[in-house]
mmCIF file of C-alpha atoms in Angstrom:
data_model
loop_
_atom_site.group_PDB
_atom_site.id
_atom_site.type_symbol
_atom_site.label_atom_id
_atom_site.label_comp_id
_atom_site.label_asym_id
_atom_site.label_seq_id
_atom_site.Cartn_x
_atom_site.Cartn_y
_atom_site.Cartn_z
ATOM 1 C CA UNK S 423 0.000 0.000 0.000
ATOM 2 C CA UNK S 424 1.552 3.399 -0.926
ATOM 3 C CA UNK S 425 2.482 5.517 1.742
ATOM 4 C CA UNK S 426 0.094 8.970 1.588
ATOM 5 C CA UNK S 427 2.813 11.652 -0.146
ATOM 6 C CA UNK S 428 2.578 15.175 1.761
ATOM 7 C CA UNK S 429 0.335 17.886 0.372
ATOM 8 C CA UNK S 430 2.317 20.782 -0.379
ATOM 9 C CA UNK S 431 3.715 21.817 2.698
ATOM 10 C CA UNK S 432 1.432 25.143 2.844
ATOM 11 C CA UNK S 433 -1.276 25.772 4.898
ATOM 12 C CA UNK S 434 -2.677 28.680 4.286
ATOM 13 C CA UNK S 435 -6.034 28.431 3.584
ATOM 14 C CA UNK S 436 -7.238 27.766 -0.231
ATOM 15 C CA UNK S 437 -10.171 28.396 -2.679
ATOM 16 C CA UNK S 438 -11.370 25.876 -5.166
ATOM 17 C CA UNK S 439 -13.032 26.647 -7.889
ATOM 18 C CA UNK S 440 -16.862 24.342 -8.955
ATOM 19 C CA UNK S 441 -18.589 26.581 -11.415
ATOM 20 C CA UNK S 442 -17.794 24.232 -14.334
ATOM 21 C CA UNK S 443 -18.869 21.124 -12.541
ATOM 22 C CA UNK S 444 -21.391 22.042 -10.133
ATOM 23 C CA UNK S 445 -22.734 24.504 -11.945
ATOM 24 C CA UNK S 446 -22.865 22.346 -14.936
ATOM 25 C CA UNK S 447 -25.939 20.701 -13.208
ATOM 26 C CA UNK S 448 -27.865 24.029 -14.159
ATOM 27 C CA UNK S 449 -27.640 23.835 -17.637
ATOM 28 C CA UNK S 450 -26.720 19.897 -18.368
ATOM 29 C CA UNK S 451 -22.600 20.947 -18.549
ATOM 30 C CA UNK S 452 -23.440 22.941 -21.953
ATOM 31 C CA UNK S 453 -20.865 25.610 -21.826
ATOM 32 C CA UNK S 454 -19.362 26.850 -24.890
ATOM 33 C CA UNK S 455 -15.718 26.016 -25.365
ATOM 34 C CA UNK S 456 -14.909 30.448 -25.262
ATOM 35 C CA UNK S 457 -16.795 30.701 -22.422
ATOM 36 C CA UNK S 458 -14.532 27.598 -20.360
ATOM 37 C CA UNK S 459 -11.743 29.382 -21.831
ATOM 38 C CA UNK S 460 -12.446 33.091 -20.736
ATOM 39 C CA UNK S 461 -13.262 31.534 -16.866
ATOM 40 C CA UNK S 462 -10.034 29.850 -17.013
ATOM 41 C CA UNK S 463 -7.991 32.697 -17.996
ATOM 42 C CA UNK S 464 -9.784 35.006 -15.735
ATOM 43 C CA UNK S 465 -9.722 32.442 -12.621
ATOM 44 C CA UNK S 466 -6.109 31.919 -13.207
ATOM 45 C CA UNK S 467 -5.557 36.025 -13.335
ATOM 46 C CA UNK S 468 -7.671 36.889 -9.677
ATOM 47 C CA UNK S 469 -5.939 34.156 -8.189
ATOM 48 C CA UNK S 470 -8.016 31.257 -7.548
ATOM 49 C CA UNK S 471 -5.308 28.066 -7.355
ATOM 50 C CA UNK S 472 -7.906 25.376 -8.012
ATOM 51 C CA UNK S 473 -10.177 25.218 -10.957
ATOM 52 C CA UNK S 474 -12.064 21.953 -11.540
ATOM 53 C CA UNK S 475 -13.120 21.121 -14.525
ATOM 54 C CA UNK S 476 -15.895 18.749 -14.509
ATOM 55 C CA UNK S 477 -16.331 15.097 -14.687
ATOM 56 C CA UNK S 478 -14.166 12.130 -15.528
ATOM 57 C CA UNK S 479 -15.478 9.655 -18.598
ATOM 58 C CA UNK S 480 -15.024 8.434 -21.344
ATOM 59 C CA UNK S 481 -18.498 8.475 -23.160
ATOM 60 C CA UNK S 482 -18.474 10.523 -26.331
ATOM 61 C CA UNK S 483 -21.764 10.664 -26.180
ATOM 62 C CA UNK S 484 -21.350 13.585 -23.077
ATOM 63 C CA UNK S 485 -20.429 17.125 -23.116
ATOM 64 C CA UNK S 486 -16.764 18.066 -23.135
ATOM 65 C CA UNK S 487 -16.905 18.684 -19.214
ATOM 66 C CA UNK S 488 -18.906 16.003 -18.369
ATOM 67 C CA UNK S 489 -15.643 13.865 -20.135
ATOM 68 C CA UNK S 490 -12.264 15.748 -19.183
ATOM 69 C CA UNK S 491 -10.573 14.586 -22.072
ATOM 70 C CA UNK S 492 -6.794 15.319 -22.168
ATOM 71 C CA UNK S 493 -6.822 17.818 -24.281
ATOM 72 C CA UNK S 494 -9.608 19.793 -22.876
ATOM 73 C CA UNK S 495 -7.699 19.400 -19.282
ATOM 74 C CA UNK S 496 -4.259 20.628 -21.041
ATOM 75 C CA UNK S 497 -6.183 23.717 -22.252
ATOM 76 C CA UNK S 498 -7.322 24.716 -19.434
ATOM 77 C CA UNK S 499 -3.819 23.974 -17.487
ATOM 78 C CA UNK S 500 -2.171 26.510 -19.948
ATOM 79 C CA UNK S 501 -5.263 28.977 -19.988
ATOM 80 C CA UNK S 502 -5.142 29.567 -16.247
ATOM 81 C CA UNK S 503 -1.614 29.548 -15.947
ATOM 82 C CA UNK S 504 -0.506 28.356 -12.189
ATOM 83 C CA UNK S 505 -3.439 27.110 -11.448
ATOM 84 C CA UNK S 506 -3.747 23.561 -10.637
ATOM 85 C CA UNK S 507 -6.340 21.595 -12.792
ATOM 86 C CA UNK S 508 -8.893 19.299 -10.886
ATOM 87 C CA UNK S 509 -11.487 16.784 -12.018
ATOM 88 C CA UNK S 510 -14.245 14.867 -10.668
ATOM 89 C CA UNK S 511 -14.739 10.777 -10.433
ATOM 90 C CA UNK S 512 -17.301 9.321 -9.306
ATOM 91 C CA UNK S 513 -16.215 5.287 -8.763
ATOM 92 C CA UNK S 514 -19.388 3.737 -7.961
ATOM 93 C CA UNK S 515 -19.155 -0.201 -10.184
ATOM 94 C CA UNK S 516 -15.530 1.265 -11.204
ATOM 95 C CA UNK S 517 -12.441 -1.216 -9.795
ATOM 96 C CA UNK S 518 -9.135 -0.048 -9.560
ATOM 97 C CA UNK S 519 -8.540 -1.285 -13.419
ATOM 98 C CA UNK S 520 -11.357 0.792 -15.257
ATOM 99 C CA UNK S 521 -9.908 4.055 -12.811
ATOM 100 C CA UNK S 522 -5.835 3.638 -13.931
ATOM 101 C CA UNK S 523 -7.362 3.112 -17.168
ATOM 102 C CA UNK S 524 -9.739 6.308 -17.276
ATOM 103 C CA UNK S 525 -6.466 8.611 -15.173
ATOM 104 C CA UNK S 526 -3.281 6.921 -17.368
ATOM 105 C CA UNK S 527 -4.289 9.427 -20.327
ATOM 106 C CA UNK S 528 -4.934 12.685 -18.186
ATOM 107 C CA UNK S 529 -2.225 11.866 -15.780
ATOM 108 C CA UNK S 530 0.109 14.421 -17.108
ATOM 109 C CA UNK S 531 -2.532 17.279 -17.552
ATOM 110 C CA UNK S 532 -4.625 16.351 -14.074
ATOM 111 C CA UNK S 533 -3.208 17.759 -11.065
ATOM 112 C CA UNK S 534 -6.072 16.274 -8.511
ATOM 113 C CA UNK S 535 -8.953 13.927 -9.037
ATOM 114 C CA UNK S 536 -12.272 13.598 -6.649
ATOM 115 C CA UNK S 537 -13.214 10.755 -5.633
ATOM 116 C CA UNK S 538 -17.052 10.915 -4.236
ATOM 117 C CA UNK S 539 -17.336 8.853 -1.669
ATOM 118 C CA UNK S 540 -20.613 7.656 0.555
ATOM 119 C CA UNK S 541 -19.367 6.466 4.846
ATOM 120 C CA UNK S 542 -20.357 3.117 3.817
ATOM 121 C CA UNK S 543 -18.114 2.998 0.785
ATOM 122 C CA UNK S 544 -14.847 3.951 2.159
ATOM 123 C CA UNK S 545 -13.371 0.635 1.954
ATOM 124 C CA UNK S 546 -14.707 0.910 -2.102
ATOM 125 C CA UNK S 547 -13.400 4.128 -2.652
ATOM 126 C CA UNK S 548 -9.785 3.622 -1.187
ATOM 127 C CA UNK S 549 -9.360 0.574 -3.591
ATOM 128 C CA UNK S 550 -9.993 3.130 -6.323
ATOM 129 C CA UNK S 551 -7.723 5.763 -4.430
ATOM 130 C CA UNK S 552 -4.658 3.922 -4.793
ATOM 131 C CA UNK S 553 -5.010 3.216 -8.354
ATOM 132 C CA UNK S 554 -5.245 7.025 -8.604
ATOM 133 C CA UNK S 555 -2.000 7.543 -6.992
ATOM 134 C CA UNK S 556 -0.436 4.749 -8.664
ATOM 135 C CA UNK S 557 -0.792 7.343 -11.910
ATOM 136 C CA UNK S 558 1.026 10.305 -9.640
ATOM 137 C CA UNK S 559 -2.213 12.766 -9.879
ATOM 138 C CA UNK S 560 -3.387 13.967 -6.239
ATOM 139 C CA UNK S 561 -6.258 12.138 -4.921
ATOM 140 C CA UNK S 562 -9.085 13.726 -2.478
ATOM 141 C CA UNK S 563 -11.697 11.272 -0.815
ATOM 142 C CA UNK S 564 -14.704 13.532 -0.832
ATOM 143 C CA UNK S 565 -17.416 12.204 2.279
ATOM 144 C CA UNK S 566 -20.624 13.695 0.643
ATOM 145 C CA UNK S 567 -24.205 13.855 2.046
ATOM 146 C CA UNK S 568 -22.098 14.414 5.836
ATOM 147 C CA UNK S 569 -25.372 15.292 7.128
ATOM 148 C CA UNK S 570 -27.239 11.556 6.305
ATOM 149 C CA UNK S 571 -24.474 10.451 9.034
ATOM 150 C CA UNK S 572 -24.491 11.254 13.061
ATOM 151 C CA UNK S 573 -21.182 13.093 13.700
ATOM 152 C CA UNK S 574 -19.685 9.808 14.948
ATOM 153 C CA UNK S 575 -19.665 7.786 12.133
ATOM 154 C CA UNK S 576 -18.159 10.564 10.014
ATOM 155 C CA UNK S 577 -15.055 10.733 12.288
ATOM 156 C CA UNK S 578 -14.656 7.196 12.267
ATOM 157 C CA UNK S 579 -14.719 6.972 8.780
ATOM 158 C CA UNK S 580 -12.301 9.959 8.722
ATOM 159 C CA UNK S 581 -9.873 7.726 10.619
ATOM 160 C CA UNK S 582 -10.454 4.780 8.684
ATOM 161 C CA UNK S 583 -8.962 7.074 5.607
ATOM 162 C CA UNK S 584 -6.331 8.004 7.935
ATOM 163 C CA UNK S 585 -5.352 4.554 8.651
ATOM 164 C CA UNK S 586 -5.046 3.964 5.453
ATOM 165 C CA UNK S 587 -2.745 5.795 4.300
ATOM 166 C CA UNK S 588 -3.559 6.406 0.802
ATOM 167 C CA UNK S 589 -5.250 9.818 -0.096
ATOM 168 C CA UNK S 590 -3.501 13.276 0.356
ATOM 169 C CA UNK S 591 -6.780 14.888 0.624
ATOM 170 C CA UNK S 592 -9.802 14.866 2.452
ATOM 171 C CA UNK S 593 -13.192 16.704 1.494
ATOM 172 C CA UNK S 594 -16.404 17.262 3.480
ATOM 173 C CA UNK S 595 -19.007 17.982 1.166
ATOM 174 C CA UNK S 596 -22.526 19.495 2.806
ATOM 175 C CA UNK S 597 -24.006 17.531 -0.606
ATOM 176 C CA UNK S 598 -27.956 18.628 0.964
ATOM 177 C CA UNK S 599 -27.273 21.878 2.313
ATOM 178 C CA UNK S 600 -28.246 20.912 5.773
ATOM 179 C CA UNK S 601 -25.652 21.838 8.026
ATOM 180 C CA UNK S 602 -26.287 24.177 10.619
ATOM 181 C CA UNK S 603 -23.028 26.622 11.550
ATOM 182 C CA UNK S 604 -24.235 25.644 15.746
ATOM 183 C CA UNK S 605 -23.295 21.471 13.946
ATOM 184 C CA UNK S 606 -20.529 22.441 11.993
ATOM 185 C CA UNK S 607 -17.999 23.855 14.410
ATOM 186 C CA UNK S 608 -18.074 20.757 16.445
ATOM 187 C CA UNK S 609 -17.982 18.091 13.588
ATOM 188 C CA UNK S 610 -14.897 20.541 11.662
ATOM 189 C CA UNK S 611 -12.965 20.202 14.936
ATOM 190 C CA UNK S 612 -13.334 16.568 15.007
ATOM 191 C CA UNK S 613 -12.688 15.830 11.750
ATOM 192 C CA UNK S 614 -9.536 18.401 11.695
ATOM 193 C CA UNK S 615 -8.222 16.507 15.073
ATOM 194 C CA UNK S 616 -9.015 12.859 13.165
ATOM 195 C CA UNK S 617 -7.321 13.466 9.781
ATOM 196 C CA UNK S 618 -3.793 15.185 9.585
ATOM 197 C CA UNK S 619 -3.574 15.924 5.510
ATOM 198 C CA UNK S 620 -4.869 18.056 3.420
ATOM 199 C CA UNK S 621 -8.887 18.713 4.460
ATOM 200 C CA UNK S 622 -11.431 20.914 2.622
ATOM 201 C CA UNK S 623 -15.046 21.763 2.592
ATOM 202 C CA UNK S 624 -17.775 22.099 -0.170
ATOM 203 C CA UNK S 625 -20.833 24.093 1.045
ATOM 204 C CA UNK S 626 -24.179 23.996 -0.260
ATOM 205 C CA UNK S 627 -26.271 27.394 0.329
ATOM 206 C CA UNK S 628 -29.888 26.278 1.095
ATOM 207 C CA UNK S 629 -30.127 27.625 3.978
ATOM 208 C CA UNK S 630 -28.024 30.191 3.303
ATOM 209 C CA UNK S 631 -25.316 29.317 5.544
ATOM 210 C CA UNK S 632 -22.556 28.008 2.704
ATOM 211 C CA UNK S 633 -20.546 31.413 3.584
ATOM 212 C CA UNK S 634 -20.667 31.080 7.301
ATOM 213 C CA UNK S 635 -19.595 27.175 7.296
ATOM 214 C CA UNK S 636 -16.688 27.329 4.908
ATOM 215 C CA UNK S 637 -15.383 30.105 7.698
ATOM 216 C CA UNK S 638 -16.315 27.493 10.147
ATOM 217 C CA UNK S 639 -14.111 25.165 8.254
ATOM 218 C CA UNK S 640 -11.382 28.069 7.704
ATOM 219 C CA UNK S 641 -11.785 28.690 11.693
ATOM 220 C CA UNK S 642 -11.464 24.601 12.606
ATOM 221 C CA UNK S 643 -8.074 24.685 10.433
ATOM 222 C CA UNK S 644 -9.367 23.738 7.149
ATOM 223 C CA UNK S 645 -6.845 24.196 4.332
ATOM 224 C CA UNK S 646 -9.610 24.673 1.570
ATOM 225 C CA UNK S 647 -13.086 25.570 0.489
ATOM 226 C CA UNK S 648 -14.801 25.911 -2.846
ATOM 227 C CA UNK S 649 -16.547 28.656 -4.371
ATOM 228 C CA UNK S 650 -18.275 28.701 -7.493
ATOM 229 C CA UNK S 651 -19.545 31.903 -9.440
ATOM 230 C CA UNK S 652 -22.917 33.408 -8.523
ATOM 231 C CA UNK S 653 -22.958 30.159 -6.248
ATOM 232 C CA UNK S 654 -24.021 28.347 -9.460
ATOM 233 C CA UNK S 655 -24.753 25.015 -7.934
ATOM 234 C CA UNK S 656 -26.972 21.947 -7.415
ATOM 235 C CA UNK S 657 -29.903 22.173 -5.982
ATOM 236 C CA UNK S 658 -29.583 25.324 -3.390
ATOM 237 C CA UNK S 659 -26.380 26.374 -4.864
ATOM 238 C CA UNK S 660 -22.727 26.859 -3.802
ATOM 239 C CA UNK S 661 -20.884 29.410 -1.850
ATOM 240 C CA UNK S 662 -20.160 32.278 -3.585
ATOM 241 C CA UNK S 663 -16.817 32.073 -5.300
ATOM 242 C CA UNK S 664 -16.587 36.507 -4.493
ATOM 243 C CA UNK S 665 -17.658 35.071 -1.085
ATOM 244 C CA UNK S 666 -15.024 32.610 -0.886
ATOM 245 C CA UNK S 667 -12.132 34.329 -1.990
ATOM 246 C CA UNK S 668 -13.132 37.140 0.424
ATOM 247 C CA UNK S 669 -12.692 34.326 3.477
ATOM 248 C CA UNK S 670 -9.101 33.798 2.697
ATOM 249 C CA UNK S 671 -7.610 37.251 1.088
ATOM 250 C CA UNK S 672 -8.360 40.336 -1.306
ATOM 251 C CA UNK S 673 -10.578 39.670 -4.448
ATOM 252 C CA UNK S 674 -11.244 41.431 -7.355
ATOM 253 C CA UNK S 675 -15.190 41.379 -7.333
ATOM 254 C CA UNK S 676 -15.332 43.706 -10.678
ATOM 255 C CA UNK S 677 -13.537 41.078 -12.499
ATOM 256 C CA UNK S 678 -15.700 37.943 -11.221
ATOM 257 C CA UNK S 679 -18.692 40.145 -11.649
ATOM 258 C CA UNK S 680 -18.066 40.729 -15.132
ATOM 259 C CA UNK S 681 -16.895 36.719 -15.799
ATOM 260 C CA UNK S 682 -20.209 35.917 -13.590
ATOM 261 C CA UNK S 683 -22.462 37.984 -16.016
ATOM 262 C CA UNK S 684 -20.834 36.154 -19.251
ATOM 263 C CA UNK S 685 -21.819 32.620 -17.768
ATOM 264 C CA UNK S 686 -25.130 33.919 -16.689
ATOM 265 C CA UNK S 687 -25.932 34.249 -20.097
ATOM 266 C CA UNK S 688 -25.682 30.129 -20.754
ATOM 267 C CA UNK S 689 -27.831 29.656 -17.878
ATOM 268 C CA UNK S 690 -31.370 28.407 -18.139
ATOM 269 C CA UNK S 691 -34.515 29.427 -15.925
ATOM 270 C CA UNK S 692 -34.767 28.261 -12.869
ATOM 271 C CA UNK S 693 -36.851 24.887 -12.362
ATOM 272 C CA UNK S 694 -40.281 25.420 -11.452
ATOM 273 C CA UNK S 695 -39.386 23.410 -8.027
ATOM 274 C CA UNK S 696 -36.435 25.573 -7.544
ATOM 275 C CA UNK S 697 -38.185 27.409 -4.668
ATOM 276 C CA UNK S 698 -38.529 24.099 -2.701
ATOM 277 C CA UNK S 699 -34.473 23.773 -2.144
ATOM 278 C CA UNK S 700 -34.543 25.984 1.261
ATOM 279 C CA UNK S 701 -37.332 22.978 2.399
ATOM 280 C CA UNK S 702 -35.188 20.402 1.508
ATOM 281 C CA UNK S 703 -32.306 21.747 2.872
ATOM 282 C CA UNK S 704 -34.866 22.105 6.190
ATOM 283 C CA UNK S 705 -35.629 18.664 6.082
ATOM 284 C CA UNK S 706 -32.263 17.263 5.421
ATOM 285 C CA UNK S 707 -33.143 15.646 1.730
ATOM 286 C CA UNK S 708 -31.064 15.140 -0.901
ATOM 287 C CA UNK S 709 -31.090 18.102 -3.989
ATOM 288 C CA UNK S 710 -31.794 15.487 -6.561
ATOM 289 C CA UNK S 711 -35.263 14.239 -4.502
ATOM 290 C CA UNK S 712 -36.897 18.041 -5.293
ATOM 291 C CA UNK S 713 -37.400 16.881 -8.029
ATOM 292 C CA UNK S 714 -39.210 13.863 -7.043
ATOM 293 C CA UNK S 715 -41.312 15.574 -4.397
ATOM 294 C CA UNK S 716 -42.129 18.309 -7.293
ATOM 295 C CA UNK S 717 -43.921 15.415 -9.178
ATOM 296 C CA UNK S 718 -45.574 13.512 -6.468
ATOM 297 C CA UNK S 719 -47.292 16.397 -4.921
ATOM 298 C CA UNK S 720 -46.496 19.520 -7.402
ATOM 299 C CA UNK S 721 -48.264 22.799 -6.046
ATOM 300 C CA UNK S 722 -48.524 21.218 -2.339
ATOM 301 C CA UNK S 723 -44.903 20.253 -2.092
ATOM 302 C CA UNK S 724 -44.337 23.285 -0.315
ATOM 303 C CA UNK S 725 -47.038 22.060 2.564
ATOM 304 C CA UNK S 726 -45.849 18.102 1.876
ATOM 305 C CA UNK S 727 -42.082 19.467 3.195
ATOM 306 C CA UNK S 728 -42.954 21.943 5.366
ATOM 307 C CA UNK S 729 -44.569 18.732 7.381
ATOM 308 C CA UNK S 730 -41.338 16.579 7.324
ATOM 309 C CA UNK S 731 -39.066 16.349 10.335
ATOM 310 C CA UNK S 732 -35.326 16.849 10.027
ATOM 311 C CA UNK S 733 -34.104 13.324 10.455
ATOM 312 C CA UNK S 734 -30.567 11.545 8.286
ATOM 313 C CA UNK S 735 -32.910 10.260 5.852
ATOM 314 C CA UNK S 736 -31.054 7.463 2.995
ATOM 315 C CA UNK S 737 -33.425 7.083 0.584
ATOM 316 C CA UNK S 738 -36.151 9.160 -0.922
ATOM 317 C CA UNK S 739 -38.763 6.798 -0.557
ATOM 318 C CA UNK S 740 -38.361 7.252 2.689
ATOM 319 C CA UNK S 741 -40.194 10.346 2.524
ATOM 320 C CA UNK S 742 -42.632 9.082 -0.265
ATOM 321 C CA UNK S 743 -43.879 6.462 1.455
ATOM 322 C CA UNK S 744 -42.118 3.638 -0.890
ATOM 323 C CA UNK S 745 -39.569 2.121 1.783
#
């Protein structure tokens, strides 16, 4: 088993840039190739280190960021300049073969991959996350959906990651937009005291919170926290990448403004459900069941959610009375 290699040394605190992949989920990843390149260029100029790109696949059938080929990766490399280029892979019914396979070509252009990872498939999930450093590109183990989990079993499976010694990084990903600051200081200072890499945080904004957790994070020693532009996000959205930067050092709003505007223009309405994200986030449901609830009950979802209880639901049938 390889030994974990030391992050970078640094640990002043980070931003991370989602707007291509999480905000991708707005309009199905259907950015124009100028418009990846002008966010790039600009991301790279304000300062941002981080800028992920998207997805990991190989499907042709999928939208350039929704792939990562090499050459899309290498273009963005070169248009942000010293900014490290990170990618997304989700390894659900991947083994350790069909992940060296899908890295081996992006290797040299990828400077991190994500791997998503549910508490129950750690053990999964590091099997994949040593075939990813077996290429040399950085691996993160991103927990998501922390709040389906008590505090407990997130710690333990922090130190079961530990243990292992395999992943650089670690990620905490507030997937439903659920956690409460008054929760988050506690669980950040465990997690911090369980894990002694590289840890980040990815906020969703439901609630509106996203801000005041990824200073949480910053606060609980946290080396990083993404942002993504206008908080284009899943679901409730992301923490404002303006926000972000603001958390860690100077930023130059006029330029992210203007970038922010030019991506708001391949943006499509809102859903007609949108409005229901601050319930879910309420009731501690996933972003992707809105859409579920939206359909089952359509013009009463509001009243269907607003009589839920906050409880670490794991399935949405759960709450639809199929389970």
């Amino acid at each position: 088993m390889p030994a974990r290699r030391t992050a970078t040394g640094l640990r002043r605190p980070q931003i991370l840039d989602v707007t291509l992949r999480d905000g991708g989920y707005l309009n199905s990843w259907r950015f124009t190739d100028a418009t990846v390149r002008e966010h790039a260029k600009v991301l790279g100029e304000v300062g941002v280190p981080y800028v992920e790109v998207g997805y990991i696949s190989d499907d042709p059938a999928l939208e350039p960021t929704l792939q990562c080929p090499p050459d899309l990766l290498r273009q963005v490399g070169e248009d942000t300049g010293q900014a490290r280029v990170v990618a997304m892979l989700g390894v659900n019914g991947r083994g350790p073969q069909e992940v060296t396979d899908l890295l081996r070509p992006r290797a040299e252009v990828l400077d991190v991959v994500r791997l998503t990872c549910f508490v129950e498939r750690v053990d999964h999930v590091l099997a994949a996350a040593e075939a990813v450093c077996a290429t040399g590109v950085t691996c993160s183990l991103n927990l998501i959906s922390i709040t389906a989990y008590e505090p407990e079993e997130l710690v333990a499976a922090v130190e079961r990651v530990d243990r292992s010694g395999v992943v650089e990084w670690l990620y905490l990903a507030d997937s439903r937009g659920a956690l409460l600051p008054e929760a988050a200081a506690e669980l950040f200072t465990g997690v911090r005291a369980a894990w002694s890499g590289m840890v980040g945080f990815h906020a969703h904004d439901n609630l509106g919170h996203a801000v005041a957790n990824s200073r949480i994070a910053l606060e609980a020693g946290f080396d990083l926290v993404d942002g993504s532009l206008n908080g284009y996000g899943l679901g409730g959205g992301n923490t404002d990448l303006a926000e972000a930067l603001a958390l860690v050092g100077e930023v130059d709003r006029p330029r992210l403004a203007s970038l922010a505007e030019r991506m708001a223009a391949e943006m499509p309405p809102p859903p007609p459900f949108q409005h229901l994200y601050p319930l879910t986030g309420r009731c501690n449901l996933e972003q992707e069941w809105a859409p579920d609830v939206w359909e089952a009950h359509g013009e009463g979802s509001e009243e269907f959610l607003r009589g839920l209880d906050w409880r670490r639901y794991k399935d949405v049938g759960e709450i639809l009375g199929k389970v």
